[in-house]
Short mmCIF file of C-alpha atoms and ligand atoms in Angstrom, two decimals:
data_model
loop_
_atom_site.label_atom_id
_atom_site.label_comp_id
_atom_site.label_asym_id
_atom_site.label_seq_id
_atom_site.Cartn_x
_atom_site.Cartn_y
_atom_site.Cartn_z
CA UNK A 1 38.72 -78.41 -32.46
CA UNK A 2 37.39 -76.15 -29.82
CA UNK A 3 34.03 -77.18 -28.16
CA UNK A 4 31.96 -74.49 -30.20
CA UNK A 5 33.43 -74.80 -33.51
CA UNK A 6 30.89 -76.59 -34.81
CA UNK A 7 28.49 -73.75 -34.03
CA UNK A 8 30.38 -71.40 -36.45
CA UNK A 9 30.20 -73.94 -38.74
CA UNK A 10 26.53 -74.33 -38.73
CA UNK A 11 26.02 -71.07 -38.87
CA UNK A 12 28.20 -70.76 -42.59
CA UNK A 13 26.40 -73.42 -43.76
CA UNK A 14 23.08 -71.52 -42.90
CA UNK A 15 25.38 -68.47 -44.94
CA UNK A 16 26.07 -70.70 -47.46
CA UNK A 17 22.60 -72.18 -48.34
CA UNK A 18 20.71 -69.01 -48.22
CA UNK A 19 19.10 -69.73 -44.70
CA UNK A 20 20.79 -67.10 -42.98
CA UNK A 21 18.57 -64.31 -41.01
CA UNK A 22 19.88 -60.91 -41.76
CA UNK A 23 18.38 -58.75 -39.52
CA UNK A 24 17.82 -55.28 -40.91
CA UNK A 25 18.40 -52.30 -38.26
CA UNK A 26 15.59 -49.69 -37.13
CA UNK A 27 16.04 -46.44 -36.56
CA UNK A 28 12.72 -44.55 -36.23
CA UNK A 29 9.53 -45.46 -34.15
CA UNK A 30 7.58 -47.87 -36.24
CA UNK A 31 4.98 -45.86 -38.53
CA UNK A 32 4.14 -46.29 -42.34
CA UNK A 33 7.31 -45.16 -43.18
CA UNK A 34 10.37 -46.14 -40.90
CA UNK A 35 14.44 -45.79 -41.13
CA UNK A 36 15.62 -49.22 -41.68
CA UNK A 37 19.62 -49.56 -42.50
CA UNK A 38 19.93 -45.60 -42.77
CA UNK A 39 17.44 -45.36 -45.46
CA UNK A 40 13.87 -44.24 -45.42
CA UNK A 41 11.58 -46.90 -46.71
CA UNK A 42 8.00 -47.85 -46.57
CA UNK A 43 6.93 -50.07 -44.08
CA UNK A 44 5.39 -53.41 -45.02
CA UNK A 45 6.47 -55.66 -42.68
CA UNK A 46 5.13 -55.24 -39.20
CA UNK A 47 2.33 -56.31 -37.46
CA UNK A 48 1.39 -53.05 -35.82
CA UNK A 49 -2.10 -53.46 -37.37
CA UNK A 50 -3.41 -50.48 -36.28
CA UNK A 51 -0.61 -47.59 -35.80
CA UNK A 52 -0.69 -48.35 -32.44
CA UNK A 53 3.04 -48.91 -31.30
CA UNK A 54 3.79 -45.17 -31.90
CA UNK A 55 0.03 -43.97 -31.11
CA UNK A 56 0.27 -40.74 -28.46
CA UNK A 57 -2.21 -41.84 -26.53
CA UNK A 58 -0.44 -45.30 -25.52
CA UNK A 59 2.84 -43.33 -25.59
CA UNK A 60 1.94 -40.85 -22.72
CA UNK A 61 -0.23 -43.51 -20.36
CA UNK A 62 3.14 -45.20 -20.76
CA UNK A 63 4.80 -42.34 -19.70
CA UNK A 64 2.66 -41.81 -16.72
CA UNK A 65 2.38 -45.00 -15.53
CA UNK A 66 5.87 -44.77 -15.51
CA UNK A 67 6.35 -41.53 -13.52
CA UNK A 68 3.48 -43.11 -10.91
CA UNK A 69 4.96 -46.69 -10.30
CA UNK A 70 8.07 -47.06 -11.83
CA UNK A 71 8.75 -49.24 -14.59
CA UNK A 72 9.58 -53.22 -13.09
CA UNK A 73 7.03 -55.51 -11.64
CA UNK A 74 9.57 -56.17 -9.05
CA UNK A 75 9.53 -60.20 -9.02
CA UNK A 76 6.79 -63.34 -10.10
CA UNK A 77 3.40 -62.23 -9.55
CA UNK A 78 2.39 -64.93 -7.61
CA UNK A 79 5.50 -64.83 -4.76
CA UNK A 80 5.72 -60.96 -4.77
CA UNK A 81 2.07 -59.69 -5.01
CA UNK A 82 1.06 -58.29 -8.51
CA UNK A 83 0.42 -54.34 -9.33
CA UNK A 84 -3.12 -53.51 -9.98
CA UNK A 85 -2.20 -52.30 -13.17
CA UNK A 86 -2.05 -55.43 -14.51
CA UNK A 87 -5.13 -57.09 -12.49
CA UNK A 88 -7.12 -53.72 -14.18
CA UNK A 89 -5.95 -54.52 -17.55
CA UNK A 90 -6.88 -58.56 -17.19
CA UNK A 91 -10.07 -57.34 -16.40
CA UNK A 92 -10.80 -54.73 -19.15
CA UNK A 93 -9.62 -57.07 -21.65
CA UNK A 94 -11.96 -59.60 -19.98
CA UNK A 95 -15.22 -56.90 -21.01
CA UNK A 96 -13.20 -56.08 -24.23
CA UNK A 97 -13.25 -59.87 -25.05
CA UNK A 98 -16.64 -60.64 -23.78
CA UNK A 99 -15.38 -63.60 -22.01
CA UNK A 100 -15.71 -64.33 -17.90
CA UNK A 101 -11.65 -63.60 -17.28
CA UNK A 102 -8.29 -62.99 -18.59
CA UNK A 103 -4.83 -63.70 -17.40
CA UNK A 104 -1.96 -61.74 -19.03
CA UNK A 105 1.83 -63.50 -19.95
CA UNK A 106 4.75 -61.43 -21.14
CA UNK A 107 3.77 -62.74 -24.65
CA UNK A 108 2.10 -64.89 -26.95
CA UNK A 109 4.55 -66.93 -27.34
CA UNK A 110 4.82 -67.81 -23.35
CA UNK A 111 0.75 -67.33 -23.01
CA UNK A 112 1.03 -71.00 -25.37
CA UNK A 113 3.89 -72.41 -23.31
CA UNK A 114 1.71 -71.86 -19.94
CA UNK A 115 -1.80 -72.97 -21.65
CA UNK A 116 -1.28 -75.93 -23.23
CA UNK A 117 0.88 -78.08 -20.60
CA UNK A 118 -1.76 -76.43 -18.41
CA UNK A 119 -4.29 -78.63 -20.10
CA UNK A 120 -3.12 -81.64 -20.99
CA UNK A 121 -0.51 -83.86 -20.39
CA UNK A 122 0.96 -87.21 -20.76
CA UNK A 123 -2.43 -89.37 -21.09
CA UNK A 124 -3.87 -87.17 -23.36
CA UNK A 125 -4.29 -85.79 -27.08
CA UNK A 126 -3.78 -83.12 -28.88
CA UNK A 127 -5.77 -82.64 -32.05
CA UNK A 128 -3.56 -79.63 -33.68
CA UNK A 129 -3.61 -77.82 -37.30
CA UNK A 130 -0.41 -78.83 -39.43
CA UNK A 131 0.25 -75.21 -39.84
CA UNK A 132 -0.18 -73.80 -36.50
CA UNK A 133 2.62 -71.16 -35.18
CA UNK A 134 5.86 -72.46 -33.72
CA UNK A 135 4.77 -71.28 -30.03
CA UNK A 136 1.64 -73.36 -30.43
CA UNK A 137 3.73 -76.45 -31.40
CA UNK A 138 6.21 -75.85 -28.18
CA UNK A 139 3.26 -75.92 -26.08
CA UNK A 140 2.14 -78.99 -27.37
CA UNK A 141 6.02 -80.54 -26.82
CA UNK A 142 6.11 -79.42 -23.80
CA UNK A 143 3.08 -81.15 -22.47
CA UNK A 144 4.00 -84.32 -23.05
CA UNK A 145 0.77 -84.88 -24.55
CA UNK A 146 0.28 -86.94 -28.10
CA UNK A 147 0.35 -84.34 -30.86
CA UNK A 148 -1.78 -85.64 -34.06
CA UNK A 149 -1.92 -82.96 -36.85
CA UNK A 150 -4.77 -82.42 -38.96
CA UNK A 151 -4.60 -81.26 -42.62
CA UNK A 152 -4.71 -77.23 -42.56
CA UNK A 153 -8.16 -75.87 -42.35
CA UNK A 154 -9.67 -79.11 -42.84
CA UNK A 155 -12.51 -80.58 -40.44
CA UNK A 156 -13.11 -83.58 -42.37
CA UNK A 157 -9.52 -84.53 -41.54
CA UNK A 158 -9.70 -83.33 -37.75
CA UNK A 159 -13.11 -85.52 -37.86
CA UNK A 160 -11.27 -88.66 -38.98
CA UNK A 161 -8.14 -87.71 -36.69
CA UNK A 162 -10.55 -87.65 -33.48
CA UNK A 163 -12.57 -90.53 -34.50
CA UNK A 164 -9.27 -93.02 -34.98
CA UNK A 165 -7.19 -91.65 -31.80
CA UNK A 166 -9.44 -90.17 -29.44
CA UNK A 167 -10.41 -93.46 -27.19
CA UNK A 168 -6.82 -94.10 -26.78
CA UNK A 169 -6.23 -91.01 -24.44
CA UNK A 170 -7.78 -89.66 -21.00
CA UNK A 171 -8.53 -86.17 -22.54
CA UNK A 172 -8.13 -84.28 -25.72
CA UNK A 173 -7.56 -80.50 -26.57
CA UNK A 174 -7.83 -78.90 -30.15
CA UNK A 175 -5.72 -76.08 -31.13
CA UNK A 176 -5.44 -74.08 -34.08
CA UNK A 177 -4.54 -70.77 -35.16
CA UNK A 178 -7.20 -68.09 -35.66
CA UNK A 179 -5.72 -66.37 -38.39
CA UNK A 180 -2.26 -68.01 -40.24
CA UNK A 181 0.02 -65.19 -40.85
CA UNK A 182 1.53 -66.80 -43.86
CA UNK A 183 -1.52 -66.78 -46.35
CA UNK A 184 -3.93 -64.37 -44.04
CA UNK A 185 -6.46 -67.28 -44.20
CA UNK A 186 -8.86 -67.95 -41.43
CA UNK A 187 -8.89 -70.99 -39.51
CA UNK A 188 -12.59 -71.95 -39.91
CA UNK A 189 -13.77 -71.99 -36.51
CA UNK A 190 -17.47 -72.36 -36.13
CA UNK A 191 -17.14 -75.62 -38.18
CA UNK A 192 -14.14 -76.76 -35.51
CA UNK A 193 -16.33 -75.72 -32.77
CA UNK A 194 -18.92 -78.48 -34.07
CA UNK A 195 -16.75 -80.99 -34.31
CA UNK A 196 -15.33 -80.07 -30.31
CA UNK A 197 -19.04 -80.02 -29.43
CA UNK A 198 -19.87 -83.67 -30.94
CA UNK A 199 -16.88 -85.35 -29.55
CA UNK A 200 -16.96 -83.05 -25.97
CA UNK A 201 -13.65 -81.76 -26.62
CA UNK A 202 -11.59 -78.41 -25.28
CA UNK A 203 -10.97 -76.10 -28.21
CA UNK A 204 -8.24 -73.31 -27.93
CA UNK A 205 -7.52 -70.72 -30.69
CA UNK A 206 -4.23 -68.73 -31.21
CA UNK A 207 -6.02 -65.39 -32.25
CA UNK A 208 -2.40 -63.90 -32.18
CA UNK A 209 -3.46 -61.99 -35.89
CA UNK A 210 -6.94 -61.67 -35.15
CA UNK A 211 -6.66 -59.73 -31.73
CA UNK A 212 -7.34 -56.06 -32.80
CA UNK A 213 -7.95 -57.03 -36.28
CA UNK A 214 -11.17 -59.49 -36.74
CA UNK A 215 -14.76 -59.26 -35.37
CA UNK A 216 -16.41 -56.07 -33.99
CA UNK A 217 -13.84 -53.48 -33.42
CA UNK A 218 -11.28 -55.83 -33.27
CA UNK A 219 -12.56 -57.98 -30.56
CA UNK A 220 -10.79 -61.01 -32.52
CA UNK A 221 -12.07 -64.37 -34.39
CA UNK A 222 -14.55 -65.71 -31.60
CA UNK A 223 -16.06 -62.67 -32.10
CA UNK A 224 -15.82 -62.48 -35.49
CA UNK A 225 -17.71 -66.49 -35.77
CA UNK A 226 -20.36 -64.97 -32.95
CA UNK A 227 -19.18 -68.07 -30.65
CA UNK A 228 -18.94 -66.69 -27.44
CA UNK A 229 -19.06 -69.07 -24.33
CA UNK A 230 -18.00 -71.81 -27.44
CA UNK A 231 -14.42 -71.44 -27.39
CA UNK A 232 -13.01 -72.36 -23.99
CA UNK A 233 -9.57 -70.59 -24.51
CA UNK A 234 -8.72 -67.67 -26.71
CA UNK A 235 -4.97 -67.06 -26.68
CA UNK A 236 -4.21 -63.45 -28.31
CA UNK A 237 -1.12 -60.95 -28.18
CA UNK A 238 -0.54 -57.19 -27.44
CA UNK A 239 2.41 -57.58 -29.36
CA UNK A 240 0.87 -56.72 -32.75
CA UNK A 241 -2.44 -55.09 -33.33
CA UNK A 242 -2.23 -53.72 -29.77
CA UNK A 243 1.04 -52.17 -30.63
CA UNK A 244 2.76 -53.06 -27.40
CA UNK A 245 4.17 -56.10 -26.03
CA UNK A 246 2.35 -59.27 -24.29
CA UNK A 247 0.25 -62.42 -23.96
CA UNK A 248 -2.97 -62.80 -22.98
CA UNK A 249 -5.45 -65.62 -22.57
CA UNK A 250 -9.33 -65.08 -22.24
CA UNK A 251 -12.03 -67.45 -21.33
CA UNK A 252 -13.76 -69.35 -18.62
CA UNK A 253 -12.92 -67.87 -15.09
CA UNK A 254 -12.07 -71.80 -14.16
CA UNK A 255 -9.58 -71.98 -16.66
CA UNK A 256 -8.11 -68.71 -15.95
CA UNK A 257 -7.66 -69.45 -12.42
CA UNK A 258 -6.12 -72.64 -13.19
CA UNK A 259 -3.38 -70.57 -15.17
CA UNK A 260 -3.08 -68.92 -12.28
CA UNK A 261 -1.84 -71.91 -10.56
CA UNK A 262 -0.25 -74.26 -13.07
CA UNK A 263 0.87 -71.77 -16.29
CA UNK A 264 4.92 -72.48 -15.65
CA UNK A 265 5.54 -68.69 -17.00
CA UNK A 266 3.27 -67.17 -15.01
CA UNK A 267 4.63 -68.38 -12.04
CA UNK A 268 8.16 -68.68 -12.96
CA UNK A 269 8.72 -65.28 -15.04
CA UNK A 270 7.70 -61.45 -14.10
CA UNK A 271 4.74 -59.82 -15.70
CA UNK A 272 5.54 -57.47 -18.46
CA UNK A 273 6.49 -53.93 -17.17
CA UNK A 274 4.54 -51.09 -15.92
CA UNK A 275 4.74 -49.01 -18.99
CA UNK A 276 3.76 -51.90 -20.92
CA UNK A 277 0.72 -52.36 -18.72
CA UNK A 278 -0.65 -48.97 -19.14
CA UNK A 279 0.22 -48.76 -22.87
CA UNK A 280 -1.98 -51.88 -23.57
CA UNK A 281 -4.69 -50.82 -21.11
CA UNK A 282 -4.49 -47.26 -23.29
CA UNK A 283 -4.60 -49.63 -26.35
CA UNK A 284 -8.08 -50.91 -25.00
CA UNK A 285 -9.69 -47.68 -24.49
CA UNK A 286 -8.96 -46.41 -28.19
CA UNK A 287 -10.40 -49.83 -29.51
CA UNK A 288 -13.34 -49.45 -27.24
CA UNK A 289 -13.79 -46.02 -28.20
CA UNK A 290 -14.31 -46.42 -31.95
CA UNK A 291 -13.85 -48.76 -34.55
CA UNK A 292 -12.23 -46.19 -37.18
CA UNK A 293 -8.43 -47.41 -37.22
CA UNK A 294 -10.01 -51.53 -37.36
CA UNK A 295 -12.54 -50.16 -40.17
CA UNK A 296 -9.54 -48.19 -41.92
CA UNK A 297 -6.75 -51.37 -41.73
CA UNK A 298 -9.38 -53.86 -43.90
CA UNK A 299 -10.18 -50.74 -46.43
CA UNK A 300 -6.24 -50.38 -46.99
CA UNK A 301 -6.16 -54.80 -47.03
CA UNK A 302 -8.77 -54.68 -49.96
CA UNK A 303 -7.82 -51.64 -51.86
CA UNK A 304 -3.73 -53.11 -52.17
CA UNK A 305 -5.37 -56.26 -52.41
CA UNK A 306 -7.71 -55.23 -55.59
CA UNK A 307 -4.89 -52.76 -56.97
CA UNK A 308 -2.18 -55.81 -57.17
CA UNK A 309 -4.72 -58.27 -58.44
CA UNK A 310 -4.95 -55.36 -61.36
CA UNK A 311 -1.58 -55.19 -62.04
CA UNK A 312 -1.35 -58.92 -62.60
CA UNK A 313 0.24 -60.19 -59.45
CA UNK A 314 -0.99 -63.65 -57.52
CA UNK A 315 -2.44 -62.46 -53.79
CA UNK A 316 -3.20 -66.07 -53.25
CA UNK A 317 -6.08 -66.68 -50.50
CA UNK A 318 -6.15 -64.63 -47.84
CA UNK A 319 -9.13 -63.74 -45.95
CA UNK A 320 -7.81 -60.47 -44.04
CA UNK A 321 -5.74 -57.69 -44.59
CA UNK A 322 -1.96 -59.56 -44.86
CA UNK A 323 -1.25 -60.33 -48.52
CA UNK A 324 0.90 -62.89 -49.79
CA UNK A 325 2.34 -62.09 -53.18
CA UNK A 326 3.12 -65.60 -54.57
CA UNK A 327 6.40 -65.77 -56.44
CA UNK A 328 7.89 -69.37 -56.50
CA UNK A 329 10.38 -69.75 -55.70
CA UNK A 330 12.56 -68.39 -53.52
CA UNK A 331 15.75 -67.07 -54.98
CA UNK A 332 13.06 -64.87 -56.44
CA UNK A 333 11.10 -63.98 -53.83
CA UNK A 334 14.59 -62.63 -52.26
CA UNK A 335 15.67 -61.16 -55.45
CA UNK A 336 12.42 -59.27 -55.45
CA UNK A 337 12.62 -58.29 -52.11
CA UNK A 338 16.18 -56.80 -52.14
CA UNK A 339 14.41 -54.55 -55.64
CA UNK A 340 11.95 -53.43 -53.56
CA UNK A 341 14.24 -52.18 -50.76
CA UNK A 342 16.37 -50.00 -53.32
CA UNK A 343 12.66 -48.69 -54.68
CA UNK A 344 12.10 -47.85 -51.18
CA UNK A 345 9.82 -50.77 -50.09
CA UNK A 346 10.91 -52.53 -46.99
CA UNK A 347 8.68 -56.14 -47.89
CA UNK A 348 10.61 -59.38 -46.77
CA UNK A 349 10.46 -62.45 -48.47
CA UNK A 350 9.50 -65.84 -46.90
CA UNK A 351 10.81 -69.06 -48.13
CA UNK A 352 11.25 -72.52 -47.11
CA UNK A 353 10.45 -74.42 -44.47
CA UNK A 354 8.53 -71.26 -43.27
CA UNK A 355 6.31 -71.86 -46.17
CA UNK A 356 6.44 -74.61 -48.63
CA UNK A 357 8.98 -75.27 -51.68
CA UNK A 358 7.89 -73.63 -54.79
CA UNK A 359 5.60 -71.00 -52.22
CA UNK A 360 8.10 -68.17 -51.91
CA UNK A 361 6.59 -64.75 -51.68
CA UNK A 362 6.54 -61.16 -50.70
CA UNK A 363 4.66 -60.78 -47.61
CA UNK A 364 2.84 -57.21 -47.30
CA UNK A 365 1.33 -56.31 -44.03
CA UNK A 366 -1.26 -53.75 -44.14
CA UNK A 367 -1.79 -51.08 -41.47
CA UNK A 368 -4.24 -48.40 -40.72
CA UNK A 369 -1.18 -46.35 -40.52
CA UNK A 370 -0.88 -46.65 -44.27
CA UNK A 371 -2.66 -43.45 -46.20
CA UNK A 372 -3.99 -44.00 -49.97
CA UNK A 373 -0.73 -42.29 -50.68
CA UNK A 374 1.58 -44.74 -49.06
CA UNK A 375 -0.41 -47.68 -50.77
CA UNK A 376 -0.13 -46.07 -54.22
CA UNK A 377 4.01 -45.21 -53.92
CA UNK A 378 4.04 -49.47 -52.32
CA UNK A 379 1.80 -50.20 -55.34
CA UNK A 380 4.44 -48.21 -57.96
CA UNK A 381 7.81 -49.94 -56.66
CA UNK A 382 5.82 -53.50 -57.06
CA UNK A 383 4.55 -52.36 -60.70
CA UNK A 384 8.28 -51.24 -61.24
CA UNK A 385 9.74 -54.27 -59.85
CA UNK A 386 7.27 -56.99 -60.91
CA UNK A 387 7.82 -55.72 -64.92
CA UNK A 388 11.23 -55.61 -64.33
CA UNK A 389 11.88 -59.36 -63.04
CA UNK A 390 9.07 -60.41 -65.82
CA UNK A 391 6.40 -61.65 -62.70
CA UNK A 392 4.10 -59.34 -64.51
C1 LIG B 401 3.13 -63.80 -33.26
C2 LIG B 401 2.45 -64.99 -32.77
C3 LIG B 401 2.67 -65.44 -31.46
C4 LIG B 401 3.70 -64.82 -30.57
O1 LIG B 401 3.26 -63.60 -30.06
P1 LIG B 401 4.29 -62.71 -29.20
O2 LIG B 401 3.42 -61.89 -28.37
O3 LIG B 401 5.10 -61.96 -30.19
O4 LIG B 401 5.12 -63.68 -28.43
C5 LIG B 401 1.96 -66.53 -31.01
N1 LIG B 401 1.06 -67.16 -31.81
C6 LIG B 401 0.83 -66.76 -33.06
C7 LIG B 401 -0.18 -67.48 -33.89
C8 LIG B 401 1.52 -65.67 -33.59
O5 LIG B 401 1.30 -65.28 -34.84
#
């Protein structure tokens, strides 16, 4: 026995059970339609909300940024100096936001690992949603701090959560998810803000699928609940509506600046690269411009909602344009899936332990790249493939 045999083995048994990620091959710019495996398929899987990852307009600042300052930050922001670029896109998405400040990360993902340890540590609490995203849940690890889970969306539990633990602990921080990507439903935030208010606690919210998507223009899910100045930290990502890649976190100017001191990747990993920069900076001036491509992603959300709820299928509860299509279980919801691809669909299925047993679906993400076309040839192969494997 070798030292890493039992890595191979792990990974058959993942083959074995089902639990292995195949990961399907892209060969166009993302779009509505994209190249995946050789074959042209509909796109229903990404997160590029709005069109943007392809968009011209982010395309040639990232160009030109490029042919101005190169493409590499050089080294850590804080040892090496940082480029203005990224200084003027902090502050635009600052006024974008509404909120005093913004700090940029080179993701979500990282933006969570820097906040929460940040925040809280060893003597404290952390009030946090049982279904909040795997980054949030690192942060909250890594902290050191006590992690007590509420039920999902429910204040009543948070409530009785704060009431038992909190005068064990020096401080407390609540963190949820704005909107959870699994069922699209929103996390209900002016009612957590209360219960942060009563008790004088810091509340943080993961907008990473509300950023570009929820509120006015796509100013995101503090927005959205009209509590600005409530929410101390909003954590969001460029990575999906914006089209690009990146964290970002937005809020009081004391908290940014403390980010600026104690967020680990901030000061121990470069910024995200100078095309990157100037694409998400070109990413704020279209959403600032107009609100047509936000406006346009929740008409194409309701009208495939409405159209599948026609046909028969279960869109189970979400609130925004992502749209569960509830199967079962999952040999099903992979069967239906693989269908799909050969009708031209590219819609993967999500099983255990991302979601519960017996919750296995089809998850369709809705852009404002999608015409009424698009929708109508996704809305076909489902009709096709739904009557075929008798789910409608
Ligand atoms: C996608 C996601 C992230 C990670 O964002 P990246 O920018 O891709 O790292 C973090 N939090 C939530 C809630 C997410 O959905």
């Amino acid at each position: 026995m070798s030292k890493i045999d039992w890595i191979q083995q792990e990974i058959d048994s993942l083959k074995s059970q089902g639990l292995y990620n195949n990961i399907r091959t892209i060969g166009s710019p993302q779009g509505a339609w994209l190249k995946v495996d050789g074959k042209q398929v509909l796109n229903f899987c990404s997160n590029n909300y709005l069109g943007l990852a392809n968009h011209p307009a982010l395309v040639s600042a990232a160009k030109k940024a490029a042919d101005d300052m190169g493409v590499g930050p050089g080294a850590v922001r804080s040892i090496a100096g940082t480029m203005d670029l990224h200084i003027e896109l902090e502050k635009r998405l600052a006024t974008f936001k509404g909120v005093e400040a913004a700090i940029t990360f080179q993701s979500g993902f990282t933006a969570n690992l820097a906040t929460i340890p940040a925040l809280v540590g060893k003597e404290d609490v952390i009030f946090s949603d049982r279904l909040n995203h795997a980054s949030i849940i690192d942060g909250c690890r890594l902290s050191g701090a006590k992690i007590i889970a509420y039920e999902h969306n429910d204040v009543k539990s948070l409530d009785e959560q704060i009431q038992a633990n909190l005068k064990d602990y020096r401080r407390a921080l609540i963190v949820t998810d704005g909107v959870f990507s699994m069922d699209g439903d929103i996390a209900p935030l002016a009612d957590i803000y209360e219960v942060a208010k009563k008790y004088d606690i810091l509340l943080m919210v993961d907008d990473a699928h509300g950023e570009g998507v929820l509120g006015k223009g796509g100013r995101g899910i503090v927005d959205h609940f009209n509590l600005h100045g409530k929410v101390d930290v909003e954590v969001g990502t460029m990575s999906k509506a914006f089209g690009v890649v990146g964290g970002m976190v937005a809020g009081k100017a004391v908290i940014v600046e403390w980010l600026r001191q104690r967020g680990r990747p901030f000061l121990f990993s470069s910024a995200v690269t100078v095309p990157d920069a100037a694409a998400c900076l070109a990413a704020v001036d279209l959403l600032e411009d107009s609100t047509q491509l936000v406006d346009k992603l929740w008409a194409n959300g309701k009208y495939f909602q409405t159209e599948m709820k026609n046909l028969g299928f279960d869109t189970g509860s979400s609130q925004t344009p992502i749209t569960p299509v509830m199967l079962g279980e999952a040999p099903l919801a992979q069967q239906f899936s693989r269908e799909l691809f050969e009708a031209g669909v590219f819609a993967m299925s999500i099983g255990y332990p991302t979601v519960p047993q017996g919750k296995a679906r089809i998850r369709v993400m809705n852009t404002a790249a999608h015409s009424k076309d698009d929708l109508d040839k996704g809305l076909e192969a489902f009709k096709s493939v739904g009557k075929k494997l008798g789910v409608i």
